[in-house]
Amino acid sequence: MLTRRTFFQSSIVAGGSLVAGAPLVLPARLFGAQAPSERVRVGFIGTGNQGMGLLKRFLAAELGEVVAVCDVNEGSFGYKELDHFYGRLPAKQLVEADAKKRIKSGVVPTCEAYADFRKLLDRQDIDAVVIVVPDHWHRIISVLALEAGKDVYCEKPLTFSVADGRPLIDAVRKHKKVFQTGSHERSNPVSQFVCEAAKSGKIGTLQKIVTKVGYNNKVGPGPGWQPMPVPATFDYRAWLGPAPEAAYHVDRCLYRFRFHYDYSGGQITNFGAHCNDMAHWGMGLDVGGPTEIECLDAKFLPAGSLFNTATETRFRCKYANGVELICESGPEMVQTRFEGTTGWLQTGYKGTTASDPALLKDCPPAAKGTSDPHSAHLANFVECVKTRKEPRAPVEVGNSSAVLCHIANAMIRLFPETGPVVAKWDAQNEKFIDNDDANRMLVREVRNPWG
């Protein structure tokens, strides 16, 4: 008998996702009109700043049934902004309040809240998980979810190191699961239009791409900072997990984890995972990488500061097709500019422009509300869970974008000692050629028992 569960766990059917550049319309079958037995049952792992944002969109678009949430934080203020109150109990309350609002009569389903993600993965009634945790947990939780038979949506950057990529790709293909990287610009009609236009030659032969990543948007304590007591509602040991042992400070965790190399890669892996993914997309190189890379500038906080990722940087890549990529810090959070022999196109969070307005004649308007890129990206994932097609940002694409950011960070971290050094990169084998110092940064130590 073909049950809903066995259908979801069948092999992936060959085929593509929705057409790039098509109107951002979410199919009616993804919404609440379908019978409960046909709705995808989902667990959210990580309910902090980004996790709660995705959860709210998932509920607003009625993409499926959220039956469980998980976070090592029971609930607290102080995520991206001081008045943000997030965690597993606020998430549980949000889901149950949404269900109560939608169900006019009968029993309102409950949403289980877990502190340990493994208990959520043990549930056989969960079809898919949305993983929105610090980067150092991405591969570990994703692989365990795949082994538990779940389809996976994992936030970008997909990996924490170059060495994380291959085991994750192998797990996705071995278990025949749908895997979506949270590179939501792949579901943005404007980004689709610009990248496809660059790829198709509408600005002539592509010569140069310039990407922008925002400056650090938080300030942590400087040298001499002191440890703080761990809040009673926060399991700090579980939060650290595979990362090195370290004294607790509120600015080490929650939203600010991204400014510590032990858990993330700064704005290069945060915003850079979007704009540099678009750079690869626009040059028609979804899977692959540069032939050489060079850090041109990097600035850091004083030694002993709690935050240790680069505050400003600029790096250059060259590709086998002759394209040069420059990625640099700036006031724009995300911006990608394609320069060709006959014109240029530029898009980012502040809008889209071109050398000739005629190039933007067919560019769709920016989407808002429940049809924004985040919602559409989640909808594409749910659609693919049902159809078993490949999503817009499959695991190989997410890995290539993350690898570019990781090798950039390797050169950035070496910059204070070496200055500008051109490093040759072997994209097929994912290693530097004749640069042992940089190669040592492609693997991140994993603390037991997670190793």
C-alpha positions as a printed NumPy array, in Angstrom:
array([[  0.   ,   0.   ,   0.   ],
       [  1.387,   3.403,  -0.96 ],
       [  1.012,   5.596,   2.119],
       [  1.803,   9.272,   2.372],
       [  4.981,   8.419,   4.257],
       [  6.26 ,   5.827,   1.791],
       [  5.483,   8.177,  -1.099],
       [  7.606,  10.923,   0.47 ],
       [ 10.488,   8.481,   0.947],
       [ 10.502,   7.184,  -2.633],
       [ 13.426,   7.913,  -4.949],
       [ 13.908,  11.364,  -6.46 ],
       [ 12.333,  11.63 ,  -9.888],
       [ 14.475,  13.266, -12.548],
       [ 13.283,  16.727, -13.436],
       [ 13.751,  20.413, -12.772],
       [ 12.14 ,  22.9  , -10.457],
       [  9.935,  25.83 , -11.453],
       [ 11.218,  27.833, -14.403],
       [ 13.626,  30.626, -13.519],
       [ 12.122,  34.021, -14.188],
       [  8.536,  32.749, -14.034],
       [  6.004,  34.743, -11.969],
       [  6.371,  34.146,  -8.239],
       [  3.082,  32.267,  -7.782],
       [  2.835,  29.638,  -5.061],
       [  0.82 ,  26.609,  -6.292],
       [ -2.594,  26.209,  -4.653],
       [ -1.83 ,  22.597,  -3.716],
       [  0.834,  23.844,  -1.293],
       [ -1.717,  25.685,   0.808],
       [ -4.311,  24.653,   3.323],
       [ -6.951,  23.424,   0.873],
       [ -5.534,  19.898,   0.742],
       [ -6.616,  17.193,   3.164],
       [ -4.542,  16.877,   6.381],
       [ -3.29 ,  13.461,   5.208],
       [ -1.667,  15.143,   2.188],
       [  0.085,  17.936,   4.054],
       [  3.814,  17.765,   4.646],
       [  4.623,  17.391,   8.343],
       [  7.63 ,  19.488,   9.283],
       [  9.947,  20.062,  12.221],
       [ 11.92 ,  23.303,  12.68 ],
       [ 15.381,  22.89 ,  14.211],
       [ 16.626,  26.291,  15.334],
       [ 14.108,  28.98 ,  16.281],
       [ 16.258,  32.061,  16.678],
       [ 16.371,  35.131,  14.457],
       [ 16.299,  33.474,  11.023],
       [ 14.451,  30.379,  12.217],
       [ 11.525,  32.349,  13.6  ],
       [ 11.395,  34.432,  10.442],
       [ 11.124,  31.323,   8.274],
       [  8.635,  29.736,  10.652],
       [  6.346,  32.776,  10.44 ],
       [  6.499,  32.682,   6.633],
       [  5.861,  28.932,   6.549],
       [  2.755,  29.343,   8.689],
       [  1.482,  32.423,   6.829],
       [  1.725,  30.613,   3.49 ],
       [  0.168,  27.425,   4.952],
       [  2.869,  25.303,   3.364],
       [  2.401,  22.339,   5.663],
       [  1.876,  21.258,   9.25 ],
       [  4.54 ,  22.203,  11.785],
       [  4.398,  19.446,  14.376],
       [  7.63 ,  20.079,  16.284],
       [ 10.203,  22.758,  17.001],
       [ 13.622,  22.516,  18.602],
       [ 16.123,  24.911,  20.123],
       [ 18.702,  24.751,  22.911],
       [ 17.248,  28.042,  24.163],
       [ 13.936,  27.775,  25.975],
       [ 13.293,  31.427,  25.259],
       [ 15.024,  34.772,  25.758],
       [ 15.349,  38.33 ,  24.549],
       [ 18.393,  39.682,  22.734],
       [ 18.729,  38.01 ,  19.358],
       [ 19.424,  40.352,  16.437],
       [ 17.782,  43.14 ,  18.445],
       [ 17.332,  43.382,  22.208],
       [ 13.528,  43.14 ,  22.06 ],
       [ 13.507,  39.941,  19.96 ],
       [ 12.143,  37.127,  22.154],
       [ 12.84 ,  33.792,  20.469],
       [ 13.501,  30.168,  21.36 ],
       [ 11.621,  26.867,  21.427],
       [  8.73 ,  27.932,  23.685],
       [  7.96 ,  31.155,  21.735],
       [  8.058,  29.037,  18.569],
       [  5.725,  26.408,  20.032],
       [  3.305,  29.141,  21.138],
       [  3.414,  30.736,  17.687],
       [  2.587,  27.454,  15.936],
       [ -0.242,  26.563,  18.312],
       [ -1.742,  30.07 ,  18.169],
       [ -1.687,  29.878,  14.368],
       [ -3.44 ,  26.473,  14.43 ],
       [ -6.066,  27.747,  16.855],
       [ -6.772,  30.704,  14.58 ],
       [ -7.218,  28.477,  11.519],
       [ -9.173,  25.58 ,  13.045],
       [-12.705,  26.76 ,  13.796],
       [-13.92 ,  23.564,  15.458],
       [-12.498,  20.285,  16.72 ],
       [ -9.233,  19.49 ,  18.449],
       [ -6.38 ,  21.927,  17.829],
       [ -3.123,  20.002,  17.293],
       [ -0.219,  20.649,  19.618],
       [  3.358,  21.375,  18.615],
       [  6.055,  19.56 ,  20.567],
       [  9.072,  21.591,  21.693],
       [ 12.431,  19.825,  22.06 ],
       [ 15.769,  20.891,  23.487],
       [ 17.605,  18.013,  21.742],
       [ 17.287,  17.832,  17.943],
       [ 17.854,  14.066,  18.012],
       [ 14.513,  13.542,  19.736],
       [ 12.808,  15.461,  16.945],
       [ 14.616,  13.37 ,  14.317],
       [ 13.472,  10.171,  16.049],
       [  9.84 ,  10.95 ,  15.23 ],
       [  8.609,   8.793,  12.385],
       [  5.676,  11.104,  11.614],
       [  7.919,  13.989,  10.487],
       [  8.538,  14.149,   6.736],
       [ 10.953,  17.072,   6.521],
       [ 13.017,  19.396,   8.672],
       [ 14.049,  23.03 ,   8.334],
       [ 17.51 ,  23.497,   9.863],
       [ 18.366,  27.047,  10.945],
       [ 21.259,  26.709,  13.385],
       [ 24.788,  28.196,  13.595],
       [ 27.05 ,  27.124,  10.74 ],
       [ 29.177,  24.733,  12.809],
       [ 26.121,  22.492,  13.196],
       [ 24.915,  22.463,   9.558],
       [ 26.582,  19.302,   8.246],
       [ 26.136,  17.266,  11.43 ],
       [ 22.418,  17.876,  11.863],
       [ 21.756,  17.642,   8.115],
       [ 23.458,  14.254,   7.767],
       [ 21.683,  12.869,  10.848],
       [ 18.366,  14.134,   9.471],
       [ 19.007,  12.449,   6.123],
       [ 19.918,   9.207,   7.882],
       [ 16.658,   9.504,   9.836],
       [ 14.734,   9.578,   6.545],
       [ 13.89 ,  13.281,   6.452],
       [ 13.98 ,  15.675,   3.531],
       [ 16.026,  18.721,   4.483],
       [ 15.963,  22.49 ,   4.058],
       [ 19.244,  23.818,   5.513],
       [ 20.169,  27.464,   5.781],
       [ 23.167,  28.908,   3.986],
       [ 26.122,  28.787,   4.092],
       [ 25.536,  25.105,   3.539],
       [ 28.787,  24.003,   5.173],
       [ 31.193,  25.143,   7.872],
       [ 34.3  ,  24.024,   5.977],
       [ 35.322,  22.727,   2.578],
       [ 35.729,  19.25 ,   4.101],
       [ 32.044,  19.242,   5.128],
       [ 30.769,  19.272,   1.556],
       [ 31.479,  15.825,   0.159],
       [ 30.057,  13.83 ,   3.127],
       [ 26.882,  15.903,   2.935],
       [ 26.496,  15.472,  -0.831],
       [ 27.086,  11.737,  -0.483],
       [ 24.447,  11.465,   2.255],
       [ 21.831,  13.291,   0.167],
       [ 22.386,  11.038,  -2.833],
       [ 22.724,   7.827,  -0.799],
       [ 19.419,   8.342,   1.003],
       [ 17.663,   9.786,  -2.093],
       [ 16.325,  12.803,  -0.256],
       [ 15.2  ,  16.263,  -1.32 ],
       [ 17.704,  18.836,  -0.091],
       [ 17.268,  22.58 ,  -0.413],
       [ 20.01 ,  25.066,   0.51 ],
       [ 18.561,  28.253,   1.971],
       [ 19.96 ,  30.422,  -0.844],
       [ 16.622,  32.164,  -1.277],
       [ 17.821,  34.47 ,  -4.064],
       [ 17.376,  31.397,  -6.292],
       [ 13.634,  31.903,  -5.742],
       [ 13.703,  35.669,  -6.252],
       [ 12.234,  36.546,  -9.701],
       [ 14.417,  39.648,  -9.937],
       [ 17.608,  37.702,  -9.203],
       [ 16.452,  35.007, -11.62 ],
       [ 15.975,  37.614, -14.339],
       [ 19.342,  39.335, -13.807],
       [ 21.41 ,  36.148, -13.491],
       [ 19.749,  34.502, -16.488],
       [ 20.239,  37.694, -18.527],
       [ 23.951,  37.728, -17.713],
       [ 24.263,  34.023, -18.454],
       [ 22.44 ,  34.272, -21.779],
       [ 24.66 ,  37.056, -23.16 ],
       [ 22.288,  40.031, -22.951],
       [ 25.222,  42.204, -21.843],
       [ 27.661,  40.614, -24.269],
       [ 30.535,  38.435, -23.142],
       [ 30.753,  38.457, -19.359],
       [ 34.074,  39.94 , -18.202],
       [ 33.803,  40.993, -14.583],
       [ 31.533,  40.488, -11.582],
       [ 31.611,  42.691,  -8.479],
       [ 29.842,  41.493,  -5.321],
       [ 29.259,  43.411,  -2.09 ],
       [ 28.927,  42.109,   1.439],
       [ 27.836,  44.316,   4.305],
       [ 30.064,  45.58 ,   7.067],
       [ 29.758,  43.866,  10.448],
       [ 26.429,  45.003,  11.867],
       [ 27.175,  44.21 ,  15.524],
       [ 29.933,  45.308,  17.896],
       [ 31.247,  42.878,  20.496],
       [ 33.452,  43.438,  23.566],
       [ 37.118,  44.186,  23.02 ],
       [ 40.251,  42.855,  24.693],
       [ 39.804,  42.081,  28.388],
       [ 36.193,  40.926,  28.039],
       [ 34.927,  38.795,  30.915],
       [ 32.886,  35.567,  30.855],
       [ 29.245,  35.745,  31.881],
       [ 27.043,  33.272,  33.774],
       [ 25.074,  30.951,  31.492],
       [ 21.317,  31.69 ,  31.604],
       [ 19.241,  28.939,  33.228],
       [ 17.082,  28.616,  30.11 ],
       [ 20.017,  28.137,  27.714],
       [ 21.92 ,  24.865,  27.197],
       [ 25.275,  26.38 ,  26.298],
       [ 27.138,  23.045,  26.214],
       [ 24.669,  21.725,  23.645],
       [ 24.969,  24.978,  21.679],
       [ 28.763,  24.603,  21.487],
       [ 28.482,  20.945,  20.484],
       [ 31.348,  20.216,  18.046],
       [ 33.006,  23.624,  18.529],
       [ 36.005,  24.187,  20.835],
       [ 35.388,  24.661,  24.548],
       [ 34.971,  28.379,  25.304],
       [ 33.795,  30.595,  28.146],
       [ 30.204,  31.806,  27.787],
       [ 29.372,  35.353,  26.786],
       [ 26.017,  36.451,  25.422],
       [ 27.756,  37.981,  22.374],
       [ 29.224,  34.604,  21.459],
       [ 25.787,  33.11 ,  20.783],
       [ 22.346,  33.911,  19.37 ],
       [ 22.592,  36.21 ,  16.305],
       [ 26.213,  37.198,  16.991],
       [ 27.708,  33.748,  16.476],
       [ 28.508,  34.751,  12.879],
       [ 31.345,  37.017,  14.012],
       [ 33.393,  34.129,  15.49 ],
       [ 35.47 ,  31.829,  13.298],
       [ 34.702,  28.923,  15.66 ],
       [ 31.063,  28.99 ,  14.51 ],
       [ 30.881,  30.881,  11.21 ],
       [ 32.859,  32.905,   8.661],
       [ 31.737,  36.485,   9.208],
       [ 29.925,  38.43 ,   6.525],
       [ 31.793,  36.485,   3.82 ],
       [ 29.747,  33.365,   4.591],
       [ 26.682,  35.328,   5.679],
       [ 25.855,  37.82 ,   2.907],
       [ 28.609,  36.493,   0.647],
       [ 26.832,  33.166,   0.398],
       [ 24.07 ,  35.008,  -1.486],
       [ 25.898,  37.427,  -3.763],
       [ 28.696,  35.   ,  -4.67 ],
       [ 26.168,  32.264,  -5.347],
       [ 24.542,  34.696,  -7.783],
       [ 27.952,  35.365,  -9.347],
       [ 28.377,  31.66 , -10.108],
       [ 24.787,  31.464, -11.348],
       [ 25.226,  34.403, -13.728],
       [ 28.411,  32.991, -15.244],
       [ 26.758,  29.573, -15.706],
       [ 28.948,  27.862, -13.125],
       [ 26.532,  26.384, -10.582],
       [ 29.039,  23.658,  -9.71 ],
       [ 32.72 ,  24.518,  -9.782],
       [ 35.001,  27.311,  -8.675],
       [ 37.828,  29.674,  -9.547],
       [ 41.297,  28.731, -10.739],
       [ 42.985,  31.27 ,  -8.473],
       [ 42.121,  33.533,  -5.554],
       [ 43.852,  36.442,  -3.832],
       [ 42.979,  38.49 ,  -0.75 ],
       [ 43.647,  42.146,  -1.53 ],
       [ 42.77 ,  43.637,   1.861],
       [ 41.54 ,  42.532,   5.273],
       [ 40.943,  44.363,   8.556],
       [ 40.443,  42.785,  11.966],
       [ 39.59 ,  43.898,  15.504],
       [ 42.401,  44.121,  18.094],
       [ 43.759,  40.796,  19.333],
       [ 41.791,  39.55 ,  22.316],
       [ 38.436,  40.89 ,  21.097],
       [ 35.513,  38.502,  21.396],
       [ 34.643,  38.934,  17.709],
       [ 37.493,  37.744,  15.474],
       [ 36.166,  37.558,  11.903],
       [ 37.332,  40.181,   9.403],
       [ 35.507,  43.493,   9.724],
       [ 36.347,  44.576,   6.16 ],
       [ 37.828,  42.69 ,   3.256],
       [ 38.365,  42.551,  -0.477],
       [ 39.301,  39.495,  -2.511],
       [ 39.709,  38.636,  -6.193],
       [ 39.076,  35.402,  -8.096],
       [ 39.832,  34.367, -11.667],
       [ 37.952,  31.652, -13.532],
       [ 38.842,  29.379, -16.423],
       [ 36.313,  31.2  , -18.625],
       [ 38.244,  34.463, -18.191],
       [ 35.776,  36.105, -15.783],
       [ 37.181,  38.089, -12.857],
       [ 35.235,  38.237,  -9.585],
       [ 35.836,  40.958,  -6.991],
       [ 34.077,  40.616,  -3.625],
       [ 34.378,  43.505,  -1.189],
       [ 32.894,  44.933,   1.983],
       [ 30.564,  47.892,   1.633],
       [ 27.371,  49.526,   2.874],
       [ 25.244,  47.216,   0.729],
       [ 24.321,  43.967,   2.509],
       [ 24.021,  42.048,  -0.776],
       [ 24.79 ,  43.331,  -4.258],
       [ 25.905,  41.619,  -7.454],
       [ 27.037,  43.5  , -10.571],
       [ 27.638,  41.789, -13.921],
       [ 29.804,  43.646, -16.46 ],
       [ 29.899,  42.487, -20.072],
       [ 31.317,  43.724, -23.361],
       [ 28.082,  45.566, -24.266],
       [ 26.63 ,  46.63 , -20.9  ],
       [ 26.081,  45.867, -17.231],
       [ 23.358,  44.701, -14.862],
       [ 23.297,  45.172, -11.113],
       [ 20.905,  43.895,  -8.436],
       [ 20.82 ,  43.922,  -4.661],
       [ 18.684,  44.548,  -1.607],
       [ 18.333,  48.216,  -2.606],
       [ 17.127,  47.608,  -6.151],
       [ 18.11 ,  46.726,  -9.713],
       [ 19.756,  48.931, -12.333],
       [ 21.371,  48.543, -15.766],
       [ 23.555,  50.393, -18.256],
       [ 20.513,  50.622, -20.544],
       [ 16.949,  50.756, -19.121],
       [ 15.859,  48.543, -22.029],
       [ 17.754,  45.669, -20.41 ],
       [ 15.231,  45.759, -17.549],
       [ 12.125,  45.927, -19.74 ],
       [ 10.941,  42.429, -18.766],
       [ 12.291,  42.427, -15.207],
       [  9.511,  41.418, -12.768],
       [  8.665,  43.596,  -9.749],
       [ 10.103,  42.753,  -6.355],
       [  7.867,  40.345,  -4.434],
       [  6.497,  41.092,  -0.968],
       [  4.49 ,  39.449,   1.802],
       [  4.   ,  35.679,   1.688],
       [  5.304,  35.687,  -1.892],
       [  8.721,  37.066,  -0.952],
       [ 11.832,  35.054,  -1.895],
       [ 12.054,  33.345,   1.506],
       [  8.457,  32.132,   1.274],
       [  8.853,  31.104,  -2.358],
       [ 12.031,  29.191,  -1.536],
       [ 10.258,  27.287,   1.248],
       [  7.349,  26.656,  -1.12 ],
       [  9.717,  25.282,  -3.751],
       [ 11.121,  22.911,  -1.13 ],
       [  7.678,  21.659,  -0.101],
       [  6.692,  21.29 ,  -3.751],
       [  9.759,  19.115,  -4.328],
       [  9.085,  17.043,  -1.215],
       [  5.755,  16.176,  -2.845],
       [  6.935,  15.684,  -6.425],
       [ 10.461,  14.361,  -5.646],
       [ 11.966,  16.819,  -8.118],
       [ 15.22 ,  18.685,  -7.542],
       [ 14.784,  22.019,  -5.712],
       [ 16.178,  25.304,  -6.957],
       [ 19.246,  25.214,  -4.695],
       [ 20.259,  21.543,  -4.455],
       [ 23.117,  20.335,  -2.303],
       [ 25.809,  20.555,  -5.006],
       [ 24.954,  24.202,  -5.76 ],
       [ 24.929,  25.1  ,  -2.066],
       [ 28.273,  23.407,  -1.609],
       [ 29.966,  25.251,  -4.488],
       [ 28.837,  28.63 ,  -3.174],
       [ 29.99 ,  27.778,   0.337],
       [ 33.379,  26.501,  -0.881],
       [ 34.071,  29.842,  -2.589],
       [ 33.386,  31.637,   0.695],
       [ 35.545,  29.195,   2.68 ],
       [ 38.585,  29.481,   0.424],
       [ 38.192,  33.266,   0.488],
       [ 38.223,  33.154,   4.291],
       [ 41.347,  30.99 ,   4.242],
       [ 43.193,  33.678,   2.274],
       [ 41.66 ,  36.46 ,   4.383],
       [ 42.817,  34.856,   7.632],
       [ 46.338,  34.408,   6.256],
       [ 46.474,  37.973,   4.925],
       [ 47.95 ,  39.65 ,   8.074],
       [ 50.948,  37.292,   7.798],
       [ 51.348,  36.928,   4.039],
       [ 49.839,  40.041,   2.482],
       [ 48.409,  39.664,  -1.067],
       [ 49.301,  36.182,  -2.321],
       [ 47.806,  34.575,  -5.442],
       [ 46.771,  31.028,  -4.572],
       [ 46.005,  28.427,  -7.222],
       [ 42.789,  26.489,  -6.587],
       [ 41.916,  23.   ,  -7.839],
       [ 38.113,  23.154,  -7.907],
       [ 37.635,  19.535,  -8.922],
       [ 39.628,  18.164,  -6.002],
       [ 38.768,  21.08 ,  -3.693],
       [ 42.271,  21.949,  -2.545],
       [ 44.904,  24.643,  -2.982],
       [ 47.868,  23.859,  -5.201],
       [ 51.187,  24.179,  -3.344],
       [ 49.794,  26.14 ,  -0.385],
       [ 49.846,  23.982,   2.736],
       [ 48.927,  26.824,   5.091],
       [ 45.707,  27.506,   3.169],
       [ 44.917,  23.794,   2.825],
       [ 45.039,  23.37 ,   6.595],
       [ 42.117,  25.785,   6.828],
       [ 39.878,  23.649,   4.629],
       [ 39.175,  21.275,   7.529],
       [ 37.646,  22.359,  10.844],
       [ 38.275,  20.377,  14.007],
       [ 35.158,  18.654,  15.36 ],
       [ 35.002,  17.975,  19.098],
       [ 33.855,  14.548,  20.256],
       [ 31.395,  12.944,  20.367],
       [ 30.376,  14.782,  17.177],
       [ 33.534,  13.858,  15.306]])
